[in-house]
Coordinates of C-alpha atoms and ligand atoms in Angstrom, one line a residue:
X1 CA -35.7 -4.6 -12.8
X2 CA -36.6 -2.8 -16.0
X3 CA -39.2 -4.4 -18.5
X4 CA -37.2 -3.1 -21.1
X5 CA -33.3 -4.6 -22.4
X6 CA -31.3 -2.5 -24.2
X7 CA -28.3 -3.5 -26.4
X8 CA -25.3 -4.0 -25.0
X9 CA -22.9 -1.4 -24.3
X10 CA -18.8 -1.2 -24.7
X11 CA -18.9 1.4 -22.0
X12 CA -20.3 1.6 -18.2
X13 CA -23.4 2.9 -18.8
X14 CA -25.6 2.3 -15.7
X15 CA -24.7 5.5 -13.8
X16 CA -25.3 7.2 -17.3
X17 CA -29.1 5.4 -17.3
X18 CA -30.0 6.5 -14.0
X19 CA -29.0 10.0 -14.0
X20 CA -30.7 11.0 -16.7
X21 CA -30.2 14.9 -17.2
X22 CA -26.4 16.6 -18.5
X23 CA -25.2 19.9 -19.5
X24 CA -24.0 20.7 -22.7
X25 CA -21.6 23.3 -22.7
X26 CA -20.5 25.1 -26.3
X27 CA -17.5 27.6 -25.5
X28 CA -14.9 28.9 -27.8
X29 CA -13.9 31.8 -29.8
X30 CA -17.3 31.8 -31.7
X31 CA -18.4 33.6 -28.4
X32 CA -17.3 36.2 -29.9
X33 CA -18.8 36.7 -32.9
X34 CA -22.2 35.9 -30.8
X35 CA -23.7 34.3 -33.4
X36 CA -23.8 30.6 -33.8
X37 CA -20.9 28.4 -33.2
X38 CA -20.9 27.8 -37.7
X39 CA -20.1 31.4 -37.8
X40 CA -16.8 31.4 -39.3
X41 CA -18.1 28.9 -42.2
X42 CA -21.9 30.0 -42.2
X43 CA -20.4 33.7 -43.0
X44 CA -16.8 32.5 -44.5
X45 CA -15.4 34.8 -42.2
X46 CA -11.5 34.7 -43.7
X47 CA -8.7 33.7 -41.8
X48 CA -7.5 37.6 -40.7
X49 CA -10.5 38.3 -39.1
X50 CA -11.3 35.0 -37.2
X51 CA -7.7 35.8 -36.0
X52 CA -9.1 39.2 -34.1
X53 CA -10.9 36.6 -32.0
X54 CA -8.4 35.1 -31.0
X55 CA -6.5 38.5 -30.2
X56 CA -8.9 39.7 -27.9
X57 CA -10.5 36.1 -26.4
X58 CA -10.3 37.3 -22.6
X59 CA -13.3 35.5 -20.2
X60 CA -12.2 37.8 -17.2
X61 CA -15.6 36.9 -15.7
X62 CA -15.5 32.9 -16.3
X63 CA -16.2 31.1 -13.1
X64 CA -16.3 27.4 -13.8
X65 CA -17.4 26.9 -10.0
X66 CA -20.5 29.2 -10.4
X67 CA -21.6 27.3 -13.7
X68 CA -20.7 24.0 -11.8
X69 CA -23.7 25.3 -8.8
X70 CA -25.9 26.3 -11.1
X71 CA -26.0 23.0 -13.5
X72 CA -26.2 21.1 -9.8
X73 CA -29.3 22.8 -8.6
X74 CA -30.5 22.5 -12.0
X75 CA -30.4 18.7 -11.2
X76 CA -27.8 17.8 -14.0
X77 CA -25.4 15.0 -13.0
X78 CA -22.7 15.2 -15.7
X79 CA -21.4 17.9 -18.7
X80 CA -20.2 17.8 -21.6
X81 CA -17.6 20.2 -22.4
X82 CA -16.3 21.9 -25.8
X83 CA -12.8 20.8 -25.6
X84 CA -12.6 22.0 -29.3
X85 CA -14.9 23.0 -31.7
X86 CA -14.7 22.6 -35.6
X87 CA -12.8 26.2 -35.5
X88 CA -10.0 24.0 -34.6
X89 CA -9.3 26.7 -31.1
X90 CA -8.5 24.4 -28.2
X91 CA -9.8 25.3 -24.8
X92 CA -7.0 23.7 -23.0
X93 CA -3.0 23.7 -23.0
X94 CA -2.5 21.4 -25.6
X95 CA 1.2 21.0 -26.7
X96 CA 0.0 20.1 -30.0
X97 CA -1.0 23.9 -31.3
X98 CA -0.3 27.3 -30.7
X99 CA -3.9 27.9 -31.5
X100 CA -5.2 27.3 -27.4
X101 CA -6.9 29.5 -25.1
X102 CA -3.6 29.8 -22.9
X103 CA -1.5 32.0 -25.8
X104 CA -4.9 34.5 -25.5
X105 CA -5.6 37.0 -23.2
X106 CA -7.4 34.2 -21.6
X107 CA -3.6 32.9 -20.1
X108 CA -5.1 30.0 -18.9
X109 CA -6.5 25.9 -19.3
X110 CA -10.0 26.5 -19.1
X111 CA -10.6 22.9 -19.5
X112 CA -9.0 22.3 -16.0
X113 CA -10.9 24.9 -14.7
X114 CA -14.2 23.2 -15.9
X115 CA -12.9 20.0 -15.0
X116 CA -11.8 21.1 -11.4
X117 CA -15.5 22.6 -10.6
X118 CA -17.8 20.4 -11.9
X119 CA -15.5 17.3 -10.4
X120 CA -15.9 18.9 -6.9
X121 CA -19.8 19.8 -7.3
X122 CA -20.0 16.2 -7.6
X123 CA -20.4 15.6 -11.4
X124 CA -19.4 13.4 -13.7
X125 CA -17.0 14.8 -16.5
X126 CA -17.6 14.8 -20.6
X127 CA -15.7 16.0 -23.0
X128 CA -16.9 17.1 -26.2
X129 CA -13.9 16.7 -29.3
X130 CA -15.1 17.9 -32.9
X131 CA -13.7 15.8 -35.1
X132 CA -13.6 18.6 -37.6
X133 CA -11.5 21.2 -37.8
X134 CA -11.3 24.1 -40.3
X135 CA -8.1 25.5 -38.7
X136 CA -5.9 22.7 -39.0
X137 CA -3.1 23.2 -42.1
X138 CA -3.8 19.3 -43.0
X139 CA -7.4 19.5 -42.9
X140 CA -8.9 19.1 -46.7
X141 CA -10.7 21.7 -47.3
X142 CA -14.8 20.5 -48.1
X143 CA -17.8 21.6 -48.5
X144 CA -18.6 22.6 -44.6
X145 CA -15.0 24.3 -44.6
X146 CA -15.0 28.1 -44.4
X147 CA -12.1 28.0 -47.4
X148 CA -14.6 26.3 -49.8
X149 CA -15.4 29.1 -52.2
X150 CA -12.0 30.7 -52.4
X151 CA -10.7 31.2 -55.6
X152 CA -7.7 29.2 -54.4
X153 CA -9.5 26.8 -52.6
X154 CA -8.2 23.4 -54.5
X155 CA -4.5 24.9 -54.1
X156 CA -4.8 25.5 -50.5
X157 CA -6.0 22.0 -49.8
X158 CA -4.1 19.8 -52.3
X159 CA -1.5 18.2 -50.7
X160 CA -3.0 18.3 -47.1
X161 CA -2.5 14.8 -45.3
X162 CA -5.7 13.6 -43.5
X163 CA -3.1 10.9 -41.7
X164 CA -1.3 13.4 -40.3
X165 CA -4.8 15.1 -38.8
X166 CA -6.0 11.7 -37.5
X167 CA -2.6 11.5 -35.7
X168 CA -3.1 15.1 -34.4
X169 CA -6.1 14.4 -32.9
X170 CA -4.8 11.0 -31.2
X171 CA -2.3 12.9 -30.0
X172 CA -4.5 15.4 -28.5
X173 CA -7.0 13.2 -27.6
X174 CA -4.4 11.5 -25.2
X175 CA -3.6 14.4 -23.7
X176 CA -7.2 15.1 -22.7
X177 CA -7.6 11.7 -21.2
X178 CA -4.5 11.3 -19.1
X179 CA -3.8 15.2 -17.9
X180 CA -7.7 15.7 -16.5
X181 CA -8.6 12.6 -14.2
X182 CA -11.4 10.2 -14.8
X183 CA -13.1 11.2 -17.8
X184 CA -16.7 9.6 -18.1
X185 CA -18.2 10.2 -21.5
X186 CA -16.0 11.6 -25.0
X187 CA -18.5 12.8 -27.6
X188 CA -17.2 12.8 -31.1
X189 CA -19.2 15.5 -33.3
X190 CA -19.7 14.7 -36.3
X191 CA -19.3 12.4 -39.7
X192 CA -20.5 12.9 -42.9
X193 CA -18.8 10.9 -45.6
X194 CA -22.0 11.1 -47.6
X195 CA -21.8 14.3 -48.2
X196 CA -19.4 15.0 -51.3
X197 CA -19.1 17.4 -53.8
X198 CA -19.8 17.4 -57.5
X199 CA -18.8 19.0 -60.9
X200 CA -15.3 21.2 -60.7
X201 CA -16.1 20.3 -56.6
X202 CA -15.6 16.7 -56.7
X203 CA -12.7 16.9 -54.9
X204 CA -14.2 18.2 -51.6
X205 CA -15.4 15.1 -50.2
X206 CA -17.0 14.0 -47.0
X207 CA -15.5 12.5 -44.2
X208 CA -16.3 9.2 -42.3
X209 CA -15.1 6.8 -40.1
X210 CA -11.9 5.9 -42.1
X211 CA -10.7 9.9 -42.2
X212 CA -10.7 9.8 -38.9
X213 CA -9.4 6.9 -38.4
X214 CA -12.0 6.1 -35.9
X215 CA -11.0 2.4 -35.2
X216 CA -7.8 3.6 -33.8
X217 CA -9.3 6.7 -32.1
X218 CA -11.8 4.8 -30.0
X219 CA -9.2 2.1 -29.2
X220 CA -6.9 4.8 -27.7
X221 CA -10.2 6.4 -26.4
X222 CA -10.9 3.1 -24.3
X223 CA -7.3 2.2 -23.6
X224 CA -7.2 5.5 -21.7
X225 CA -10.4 5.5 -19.8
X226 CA -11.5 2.1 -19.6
X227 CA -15.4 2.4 -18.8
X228 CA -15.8 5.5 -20.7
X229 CA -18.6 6.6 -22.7
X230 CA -19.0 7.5 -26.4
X231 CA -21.4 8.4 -28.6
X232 CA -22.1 7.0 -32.2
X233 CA -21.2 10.3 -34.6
X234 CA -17.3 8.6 -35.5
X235 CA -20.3 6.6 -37.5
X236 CA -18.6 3.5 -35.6
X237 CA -21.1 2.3 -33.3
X238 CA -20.4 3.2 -29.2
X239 CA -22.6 3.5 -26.2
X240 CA -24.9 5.9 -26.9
X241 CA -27.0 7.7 -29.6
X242 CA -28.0 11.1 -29.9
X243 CA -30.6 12.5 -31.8
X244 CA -30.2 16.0 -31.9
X245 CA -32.7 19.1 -32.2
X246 CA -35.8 16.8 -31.8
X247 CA -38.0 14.7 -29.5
X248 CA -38.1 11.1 -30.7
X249 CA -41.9 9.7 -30.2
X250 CA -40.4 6.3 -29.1
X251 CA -37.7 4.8 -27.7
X252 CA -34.6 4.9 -29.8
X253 CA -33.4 1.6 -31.6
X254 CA -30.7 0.8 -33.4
X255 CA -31.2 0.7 -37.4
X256 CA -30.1 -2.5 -38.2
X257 CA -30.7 -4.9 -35.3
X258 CA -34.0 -2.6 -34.0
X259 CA -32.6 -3.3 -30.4
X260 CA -33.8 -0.5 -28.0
X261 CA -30.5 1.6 -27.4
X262 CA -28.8 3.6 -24.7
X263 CA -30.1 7.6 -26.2
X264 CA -29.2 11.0 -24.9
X265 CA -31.6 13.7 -26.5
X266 CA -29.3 17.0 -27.1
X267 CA -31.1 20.3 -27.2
X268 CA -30.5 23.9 -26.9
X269 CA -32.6 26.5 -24.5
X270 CA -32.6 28.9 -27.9
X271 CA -31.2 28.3 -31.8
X272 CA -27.8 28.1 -31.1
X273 CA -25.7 25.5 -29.6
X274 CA -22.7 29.0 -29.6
X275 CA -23.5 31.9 -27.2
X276 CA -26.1 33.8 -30.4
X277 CA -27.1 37.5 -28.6
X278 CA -29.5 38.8 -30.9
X279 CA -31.6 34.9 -31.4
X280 CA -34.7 35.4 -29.7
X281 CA -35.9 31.7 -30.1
X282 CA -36.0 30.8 -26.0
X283 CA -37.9 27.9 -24.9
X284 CA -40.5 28.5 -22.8
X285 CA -40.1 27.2 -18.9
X286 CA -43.0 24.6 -19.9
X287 CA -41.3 23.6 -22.9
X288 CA -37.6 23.0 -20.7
X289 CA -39.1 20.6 -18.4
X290 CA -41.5 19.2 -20.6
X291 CA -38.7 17.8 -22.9
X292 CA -36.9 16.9 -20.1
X293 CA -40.2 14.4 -19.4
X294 CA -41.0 13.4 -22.7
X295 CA -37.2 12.1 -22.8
X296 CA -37.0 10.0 -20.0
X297 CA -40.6 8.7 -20.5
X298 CA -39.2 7.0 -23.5
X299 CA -36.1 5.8 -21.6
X300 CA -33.5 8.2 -22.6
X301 CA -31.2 10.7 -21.1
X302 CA -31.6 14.6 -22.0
X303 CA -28.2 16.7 -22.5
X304 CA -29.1 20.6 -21.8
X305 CA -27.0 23.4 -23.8
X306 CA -25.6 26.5 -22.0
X307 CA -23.6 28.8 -24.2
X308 CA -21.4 31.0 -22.4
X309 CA -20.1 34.2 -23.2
X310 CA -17.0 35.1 -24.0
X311 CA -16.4 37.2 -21.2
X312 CA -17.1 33.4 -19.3
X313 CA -20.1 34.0 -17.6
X314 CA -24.1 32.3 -18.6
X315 CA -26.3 35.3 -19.8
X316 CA -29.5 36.0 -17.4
X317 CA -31.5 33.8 -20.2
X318 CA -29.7 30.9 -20.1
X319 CA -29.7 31.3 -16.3
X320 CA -33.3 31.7 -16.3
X321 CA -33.5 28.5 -18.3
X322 CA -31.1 26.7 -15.7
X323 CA -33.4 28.0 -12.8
X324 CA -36.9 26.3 -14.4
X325 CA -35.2 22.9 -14.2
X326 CA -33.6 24.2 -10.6
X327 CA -37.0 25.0 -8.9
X328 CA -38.7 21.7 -10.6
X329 CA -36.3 19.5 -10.1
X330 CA -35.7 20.4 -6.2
X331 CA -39.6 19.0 -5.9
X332 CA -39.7 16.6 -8.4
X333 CA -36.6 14.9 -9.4
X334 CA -37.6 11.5 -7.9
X335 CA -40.1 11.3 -11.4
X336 CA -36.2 11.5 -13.5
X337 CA -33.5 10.0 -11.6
X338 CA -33.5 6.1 -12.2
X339 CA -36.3 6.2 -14.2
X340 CA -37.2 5.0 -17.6
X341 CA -40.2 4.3 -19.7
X342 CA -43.3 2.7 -17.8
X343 CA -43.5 -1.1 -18.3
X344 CA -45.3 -2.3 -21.4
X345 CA -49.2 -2.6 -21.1
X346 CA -49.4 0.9 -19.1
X347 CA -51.1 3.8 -21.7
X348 CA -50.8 7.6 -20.2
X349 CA -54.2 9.3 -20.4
X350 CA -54.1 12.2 -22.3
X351 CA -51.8 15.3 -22.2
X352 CA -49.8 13.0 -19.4
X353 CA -46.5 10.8 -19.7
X354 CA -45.2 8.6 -17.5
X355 CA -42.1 7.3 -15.7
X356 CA -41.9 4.4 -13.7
X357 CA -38.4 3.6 -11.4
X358 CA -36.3 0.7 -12.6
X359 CA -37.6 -1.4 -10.1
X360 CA -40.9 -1.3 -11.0
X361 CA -42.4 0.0 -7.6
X362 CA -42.9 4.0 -8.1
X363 CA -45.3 5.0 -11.2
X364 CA -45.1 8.7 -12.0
X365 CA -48.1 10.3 -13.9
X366 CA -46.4 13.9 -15.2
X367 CA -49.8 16.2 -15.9
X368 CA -48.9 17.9 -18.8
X369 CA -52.0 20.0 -18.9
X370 CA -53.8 20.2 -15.9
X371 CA -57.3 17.9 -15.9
X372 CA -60.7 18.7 -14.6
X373 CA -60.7 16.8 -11.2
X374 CA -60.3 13.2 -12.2
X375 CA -57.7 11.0 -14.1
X376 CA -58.3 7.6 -15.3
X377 CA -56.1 5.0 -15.7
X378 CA -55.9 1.9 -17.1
X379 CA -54.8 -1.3 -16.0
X380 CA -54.0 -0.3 -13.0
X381 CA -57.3 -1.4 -10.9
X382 CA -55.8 -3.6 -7.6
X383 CA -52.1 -2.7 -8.6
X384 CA -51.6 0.9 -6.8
X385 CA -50.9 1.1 -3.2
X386 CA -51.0 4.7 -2.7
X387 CA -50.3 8.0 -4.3
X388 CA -49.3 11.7 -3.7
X389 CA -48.6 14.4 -5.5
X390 CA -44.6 14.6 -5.8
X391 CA -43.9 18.2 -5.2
X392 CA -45.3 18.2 -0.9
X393 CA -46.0 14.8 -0.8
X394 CA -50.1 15.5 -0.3
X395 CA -52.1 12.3 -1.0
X396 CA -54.3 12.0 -3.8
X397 CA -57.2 9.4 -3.3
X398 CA -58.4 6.5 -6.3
X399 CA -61.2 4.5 -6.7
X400 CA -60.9 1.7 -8.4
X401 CA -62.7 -0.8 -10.9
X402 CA -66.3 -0.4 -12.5
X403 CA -67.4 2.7 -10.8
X404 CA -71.7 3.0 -10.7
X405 CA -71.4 7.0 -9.8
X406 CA -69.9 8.0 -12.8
X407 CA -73.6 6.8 -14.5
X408 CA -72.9 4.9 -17.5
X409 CA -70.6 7.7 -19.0
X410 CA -67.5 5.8 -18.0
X411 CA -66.3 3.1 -19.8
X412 CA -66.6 -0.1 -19.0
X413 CA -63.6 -1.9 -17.5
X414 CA -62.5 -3.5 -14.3
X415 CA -59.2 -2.6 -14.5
X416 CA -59.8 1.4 -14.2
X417 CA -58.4 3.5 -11.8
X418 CA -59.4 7.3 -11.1
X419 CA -57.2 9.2 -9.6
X420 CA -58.9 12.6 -8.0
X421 CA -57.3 15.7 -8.1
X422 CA -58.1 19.2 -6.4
X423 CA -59.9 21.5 -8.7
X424 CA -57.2 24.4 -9.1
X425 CA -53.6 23.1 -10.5
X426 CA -51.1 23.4 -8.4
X427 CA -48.4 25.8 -8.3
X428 CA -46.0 23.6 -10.2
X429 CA -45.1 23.8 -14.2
X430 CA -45.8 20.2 -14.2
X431 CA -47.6 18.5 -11.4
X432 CA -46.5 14.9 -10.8
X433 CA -48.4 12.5 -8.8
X434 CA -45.8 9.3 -7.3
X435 CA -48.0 6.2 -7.6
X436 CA -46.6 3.4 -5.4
X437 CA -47.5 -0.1 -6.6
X438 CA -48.4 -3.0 -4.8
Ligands
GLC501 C1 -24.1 19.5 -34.6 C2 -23.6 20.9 -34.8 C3 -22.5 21.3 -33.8 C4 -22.9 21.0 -32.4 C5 -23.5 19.6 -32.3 C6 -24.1 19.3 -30.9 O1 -23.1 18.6 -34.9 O2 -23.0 21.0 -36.1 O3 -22.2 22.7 -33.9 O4 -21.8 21.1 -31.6 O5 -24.5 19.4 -33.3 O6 -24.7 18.1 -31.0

């Protein structure tokens, strides 16, 4: 088994481990505006217009089926869905607001609709719940809330009841795990009781694990879907953590104990987590799958953002993005799927990472840039059985140990192995070569 224990988890989190690669999915009214899901707060867009949104929300074209294809040939086994956003619009036919996709043009649970696909594509089923809400009349206006430089701003918010908000999301939050089936992962977005404001703004304060009421949330949370996962942004330690917009350099531990934890990297193909039309900032098809790498070579799991559009279908870009990981993945997926970070004592040569299966027998070396004919390796002289390149399975021949015709430019060492490669890369973004051990 793995070299490598992580802390214990609350949740079932083996299939989660092995799987390796989701899809985020950020939908909701913000589709409209096309231009970042913080939209109606980054622009304080007032209440009248945000309302035309909701007028004219109609995804005519939405096909949860043909997203649920394309995040399977993509080689993502599970997604996260935006249930609700911190607009406060729910995407499903809650009895708890009239502010839900099925009183739009939309007419209809879009939640069961993504639930339904994905389900019978054969993967597992997040939801995403923002904890926030700058819709909801008992919400206290703060200093992320779109209301927070009216004039009237202290007026409209005295007197809100955070209790009765913390209810309201119970409330919803049982709906969403007893009307929808198994549910695998819930993902909480976000807490930030630190960050309060001063002067004649004093009274907008953060909000944290107690406004929530985050105890009794995940308690309902588990009683509900016993086994579930859920991530750590209630700021009450779950199953997983999730940096967010960055590549950690090691694997992920947790701050107090240092235990390695269970991570899920989350990442957008451009800026925006929101459908964002005119943000040109698209990761290159390199970039896509070497994140994807660079994740699970430090034993983590890599969460993938699609934002649809509001008419419900992904843009070419985002398709284009989906079909990178599609056409890697089909050759290469073996180097992700029940793999973590290589046991302890192996070093990747340069401009390489590696993955190694659970089990210790399959060593992946992922060739980040392409080397001139030989790759050495360490440690590995008398260990490795055989290897191939991943993507058609063509064998790659090693010596091993002090090698003579190298002349004395090669460093010393018994343990060395070269690995030799053909002189022209490939035609693969990221040539892997499967290394079976002894
Ligand atoms: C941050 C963003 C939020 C996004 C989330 C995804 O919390 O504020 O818009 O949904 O990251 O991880």
């Amino acid at each position: 088994m793995s070299s490598y224990v992580t802390r214990k988890t609350p949740g079932d989190t083996a299939w989660f481990r092995h799987d390796r690669f989701g899809m985020f999915i950020h939908w909701g009214l913000y589709s409209m505006p096309a231009r970042h899901e913080w939209v109606k707060t980054r622009e304080e867009i007032p209440e009248a217009h945000y309302d035309k949104y909701f007028q004219y929300f109609n995804p005519d074209l939405y096909d949860a089926r043909e997203w649920a294809r394309q995040a399977k040939a993509a080689g993502m086994k599970y997604a996260v869905f935006t249930t609700k956003h911190h607009e406060g619009f729910c995407m499903w036919d809650t009895q708890y607001t009239d502010y839900k996709c099925t009183n739009t043009p939309a007419g209809r649970d879009l939640v069961r609709e993504y639930v339904d696909a994905f389900r019978a594509e054969g993967l597992r089923i997040g939801f995403y719940y923002s904890l926030i809400d700058w819709h909801h009349p008992e919400f206290p206006i703060d200093l992320h809330h779109p209301r927070r430089d009216d004039p009237d701003a202290y007026e409209q918010s005295k007197g809100r009841d955070m209790h009765k908000y913390a209810q309201y999301m119970r409330d919803q939050v049982t709906e969403l795990l007893t009307n929808y089936g198994r549910i695998d992962i819930m993902w909480y977005d976000f807490s930030y009781s630190n960050f309060n404001g001063t002067g004649d703004r004093a009274w907008m304060k953060g909000k944290g694990k107690d406004d929530w009421e985050a105890e009794a949330l995940i308690a309902l949370t588990r009683r509900l879907q016993p086994g579930i996962i859920i991530d750590n942004r209630t700021e009450i330690d779950q199953d997983i953590w999730t940096p967010e917009q960055f590549q950690p350099t090691e694997w992920v531990r947790h701050p107090e104990t240092g235990e390695l934890v269970t991570w899920e990297a989350c990442q957008t193909f451009s800026g925006s987590w929101g459908y964002y039309r005119d943000e040109q900032t698209w990761k290159s098809p390199e970039m896509l799958i070497r994140m994807l790498v660079n994740t699970v070579a430090l034993g983590g799991n890599l969460l993938m953002n699609v934002g649809p559009t509001s008419r419900g279908y992904l843009d070419g870009r985002a398709q284009g993005a989906l079909k990178v990981y599609a056409d890697w993945m089909k050759l290469n997926s073996r180097s992700i799927y029940g793999c973590t970070m290589a046991e302890p004592g192996l070093v990747a040569p340069p401009d390489c990472r590696l993955t190694q299966s659970e089990d210790g027998k399959r060593l992946y070396l992922h060739l980040f840039a392409y080397p001139f004919l030989h790759v050495q390796l360490r440690g590995l002289a008398g260990k490795v059985d055989y290897a191939q390149f991943l993507h058609d399975g063509s064998e790659l021949r090693f010596t091993e140990g002090k090698l003579d015709h190298f002349g004395d430019a090669l460093p010393e060492g018994d343990d060395l192995l070269v690995l030799y490669l053909p002189p022209v890369k490939p035609d693969c973004l990221v040539p892997v070569v499967e290394i079976f051990m002894k």
